[in-house]
PDB file of C-alpha atoms in Angstrom:
ATOM      1  CA  LYS F   1     151.367 -41.128  14.357  1.00 51.00           C
ATOM      2  CA  GLY F   2     152.374 -44.756  14.769  1.00 58.00           C
ATOM      3  CA  ARG F   3     149.388 -45.758  16.867  1.00 70.00           C
ATOM      4  CA  ALA F   4     147.341 -48.792  15.864  1.00 78.00           C
ATOM      5  CA  LEU F   5     143.674 -48.448  15.008  1.00 78.00           C
ATOM      6  CA  PRO F   6     141.316 -49.310  17.880  1.00 82.00           C
ATOM      7  CA  PRO F   7     139.577 -52.704  17.705  1.00 90.00           C
ATOM      8  CA  PRO F   8     136.672 -52.667  15.219  1.00 95.00           C
ATOM      9  CA  ARG F   9     133.335 -51.510  16.713  1.00 95.00           C
ATOM     10  CA  MET F  10     134.758 -51.021  20.130  1.00 95.00           C
ATOM     11  CA  ALA F  11     134.503 -47.496  21.638  1.00 94.00           C
ATOM     12  CA  LEU F  12     137.543 -46.140  23.462  1.00 93.00           C
ATOM     13  CA  THR F  13     138.662 -42.808  24.737  1.00 94.00           C
ATOM     14  CA  ALA F  14     141.872 -41.056  23.653  1.00 93.00           C
ATOM     15  CA  ASN F  15     143.430 -37.647  23.630  1.00 94.00           C
ATOM     16  CA  LEU F  16     143.286 -35.987  20.180  1.00 94.00           C
ATOM     17  CA  HIS F  17     146.499 -34.158  19.376  1.00 93.00           C
ATOM     18  CA  HIS F  18     147.137 -31.539  16.723  1.00 93.00           C
ATOM     19  CA  PRO F  19     149.145 -33.268  13.936  1.00 91.00           C
ATOM     20  CA  GLU F  20     151.768 -30.575  13.866  1.00 91.00           C
ATOM     21  CA  THR F  21     152.043 -28.988  17.311  1.00 93.00           C
ATOM     22  CA  ARG F  22     151.046 -32.204  19.211  1.00 93.00           C
ATOM     23  CA  ALA F  23     148.898 -30.040  21.508  1.00 95.00           C
ATOM     24  CA  VAL F  24     145.981 -31.875  23.065  1.00 96.00           C
ATOM     25  CA  LEU F  25     142.767 -30.736  21.375  1.00 96.00           C
ATOM     26  CA  ASP F  26     140.231 -32.844  23.283  1.00 96.00           C
ATOM     27  CA  GLN F  27     139.672 -36.178  24.886  1.00 95.00           C
ATOM     28  CA  ALA F  28     137.332 -38.017  22.520  1.00 95.00           C
ATOM     29  CA  LEU F  29     135.371 -41.198  22.136  1.00 95.00           C
ATOM     30  CA  LEU F  30     136.738 -43.083  19.128  1.00 94.00           C
ATOM     31  CA  LEU F  31     135.147 -45.807  16.998  1.00 94.00           C
ATOM     32  CA  TRP F  32     136.734 -47.586  13.997  1.00 94.00           C
ATOM     33  CA  LEU F  33     134.166 -49.210  11.639  1.00 95.00           C
ATOM     34  CA  PRO F  34     135.893 -51.175   8.879  1.00 96.00           C
ATOM     35  CA  ALA F  35     134.433 -51.870   5.512  1.00 95.00           C
ATOM     36  CA  PRO F  36     132.288 -53.507   4.252  1.00 95.00           C
ATOM     37  CA  ASN F  37     130.040 -53.560   7.268  1.00 93.00           C
ATOM     38  CA  THR F  38     129.158 -49.842   7.360  1.00 95.00           C
ATOM     39  CA  LEU F  39     126.303 -47.864   5.865  1.00 93.00           C
ATOM     40  CA  THR F  40     128.494 -46.665   2.980  1.00 94.00           C
ATOM     41  CA  GLY F  41     130.414 -49.952   2.559  1.00 94.00           C
ATOM     42  CA  GLU F  42     133.678 -47.979   3.252  1.00 95.00           C
ATOM     43  CA  ASP F  43     135.999 -47.670   6.229  1.00 93.00           C
ATOM     44  CA  VAL F  44     134.581 -45.140   8.709  1.00 92.00           C
ATOM     45  CA  ALA F  45     136.106 -43.535  11.791  1.00 91.00           C
ATOM     46  CA  GLU F  46     133.933 -41.691  14.268  1.00 93.00           C
ATOM     47  CA  LEU F  47     135.265 -39.044  16.664  1.00 94.00           C
ATOM     48  CA  HIS F  48     132.900 -38.000  19.446  1.00 96.00           C
ATOM     49  CA  VAL F  49     134.230 -34.787  20.894  1.00 96.00           C
ATOM     50  CA  HIS F  50     132.868 -32.725  23.775  1.00 93.00           C
ATOM     51  CA  GLY F  51     130.980 -30.294  21.533  1.00 86.00           C
ATOM     52  CA  GLY F  52     132.152 -26.824  22.599  1.00 92.00           C
ATOM     53  CA  ALA F  53     132.382 -24.568  19.535  1.00 95.00           C
ATOM     54  CA  ALA F  54     136.126 -23.808  19.976  1.00 95.00           C
ATOM     55  CA  GLY F  55     137.015 -27.463  20.606  1.00 94.00           C
ATOM     56  CA  VAL F  56     135.027 -28.734  17.669  1.00 95.00           C
ATOM     57  CA  GLN F  57     136.570 -26.065  15.429  1.00 95.00           C
ATOM     58  CA  ALA F  58     140.102 -26.991  16.598  1.00 95.00           C
ATOM     59  CA  VAL F  59     139.539 -30.689  15.839  1.00 95.00           C
ATOM     60  CA  LEU F  60     138.040 -29.911  12.405  1.00 94.00           C
ATOM     61  CA  GLU F  61     140.949 -27.604  11.528  1.00 93.00           C
ATOM     62  CA  ALA F  62     143.507 -30.201  12.650  1.00 94.00           C
ATOM     63  CA  LEU F  63     141.769 -32.884  10.526  1.00 93.00           C
ATOM     64  CA  GLY F  64     141.620 -30.528   7.583  1.00 91.00           C
ATOM     65  CA  ALA F  65     145.371 -30.128   7.809  1.00 89.00           C
ATOM     66  CA  LEU F  66     145.847 -33.864   7.143  1.00 90.00           C
ATOM     67  CA  SER F  67     146.014 -35.249   3.643  1.00 91.00           C
ATOM     68  CA  GLY F  68     142.861 -37.008   2.512  1.00 88.00           C
ATOM     69  CA  PHE F  69     140.513 -35.564   5.153  1.00 87.00           C
ATOM     70  CA  ARG F  70     137.587 -33.286   4.369  1.00 86.00           C
ATOM     71  CA  LEU F  71     134.058 -32.613   5.567  1.00 87.00           C
ATOM     72  CA  ALA F  72     131.362 -34.658   3.954  1.00 89.00           C
ATOM     73  CA  GLN F  73     129.019 -32.797   1.604  1.00 91.00           C
ATOM     74  CA  PRO F  74     125.312 -32.609   2.474  1.00 88.00           C
ATOM     75  CA  GLY F  75     123.724 -35.953   1.453  1.00 89.00           C
ATOM     76  CA  GLU F  76     127.099 -37.575   0.713  1.00 93.00           C
ATOM     77  CA  PHE F  77     126.700 -40.511   3.086  1.00 92.00           C
ATOM     78  CA  MET F  78     123.209 -41.344   1.627  1.00 93.00           C
ATOM     79  CA  ARG F  79     124.614 -41.103  -1.884  1.00 94.00           C
ATOM     80  CA  ARG F  80     127.468 -43.406  -1.008  1.00 95.00           C
ATOM     81  CA  ALA F  81     125.191 -45.868   0.795  1.00 95.00           C
ATOM     82  CA  PHE F  82     122.796 -45.890  -2.181  1.00 96.00           C
ATOM     83  CA  SER F  83     125.751 -46.368  -4.682  1.00 96.00           C
ATOM     84  CA  ALA F  84     127.078 -49.236  -2.511  1.00 95.00           C
ATOM     85  CA  GLY F  85     123.646 -50.926  -2.572  1.00 95.00           C
ATOM     86  CA  LYS F  86     123.265 -50.541   1.203  1.00 94.00           C
ATOM     87  CA  LEU F  87     120.067 -48.459   0.886  1.00 94.00           C
ATOM     88  CA  ASP F  88     117.385 -48.466  -1.796  1.00 94.00           C
ATOM     89  CA  LEU F  89     115.750 -45.379  -3.245  1.00 93.00           C
ATOM     90  CA  THR F  90     112.730 -45.604  -0.965  1.00 91.00           C
ATOM     91  CA  GLN F  91     114.948 -45.641   2.135  1.00 91.00           C
ATOM     92  CA  VAL F  92     117.032 -42.686   0.921  1.00 91.00           C
ATOM     93  CA  GLU F  93     113.837 -40.724   0.178  1.00 91.00           C
ATOM     94  CA  GLY F  94     112.520 -41.677   3.601  1.00 89.00           C
ATOM     95  CA  ILE F  95     115.695 -40.386   5.301  1.00 90.00           C
ATOM     96  CA  ALA F  96     115.407 -37.124   3.257  1.00 90.00           C
ATOM     97  CA  ASP F  97     111.840 -36.751   4.450  1.00 91.00           C
ATOM     98  CA  LEU F  98     112.866 -37.541   8.015  1.00 90.00           C
ATOM     99  CA  LEU F  99     115.419 -34.682   7.911  1.00 90.00           C
ATOM    100  CA  ALA F 100     112.850 -32.335   6.459  1.00 91.00           C
ATOM    101  CA  ALA F 101     109.951 -33.281   8.775  1.00 92.00           C
ATOM    102  CA  ASP F 102     108.309 -30.344  10.565  1.00 94.00           C
ATOM    103  CA  THR F 103     105.458 -32.195  12.235  1.00 95.00           C
ATOM    104  CA  GLN F 104     105.124 -35.355  14.283  1.00 95.00           C
ATOM    105  CA  ALA F 105     102.876 -36.871  11.554  1.00 92.00           C
ATOM    106  CA  GLN F 106     105.580 -36.203   8.920  1.00 91.00           C
ATOM    107  CA  HIS F 107     108.252 -37.684  11.244  1.00 91.00           C
ATOM    108  CA  ARG F 108     106.207 -40.853  11.795  1.00 90.00           C
ATOM    109  CA  GLU F 109     105.618 -41.313   8.115  1.00 88.00           C
ATOM    110  CA  ALA F 110     109.301 -40.781   7.259  1.00 85.00           C
ATOM    111  CA  VAL F 111     110.466 -43.205   9.930  1.00 88.00           C
ATOM    112  CA  GLY F 112     108.276 -45.924   8.401  1.00 84.00           C
ATOM    113  CA  GLN F 113     109.615 -45.194   4.924  1.00 80.00           C
ATOM    114  CA  SER F 114     113.314 -44.914   5.908  1.00 76.00           C
ATOM    115  CA  GLY F 115     113.182 -48.500   7.135  1.00 70.00           C
TER     116      GLY F 115
END
């Protein structure tokens, strides 16, 4: 509470605290990416945490306790990027193919299409 946003597009480290107990959850790398210069055209905050299952779960639960925060649905970022005109249909289909690629040939083809 009360802390200013980090400078745009500048990574910094900070302790993440539980919003109610103020307990330290993790030391994370933070990035603030203001609109409109993001893939979705919206404000985006990225939290890079250490990745242990318990730590990640603690951070997700803490974020879930805050008003307005929720996990993105599968494909939501691509839908928002497409709706904002940041990606065209061919790029969205290429990214979907990239995520579904099982072979190196499929991967190479999808990378070319996702642009």
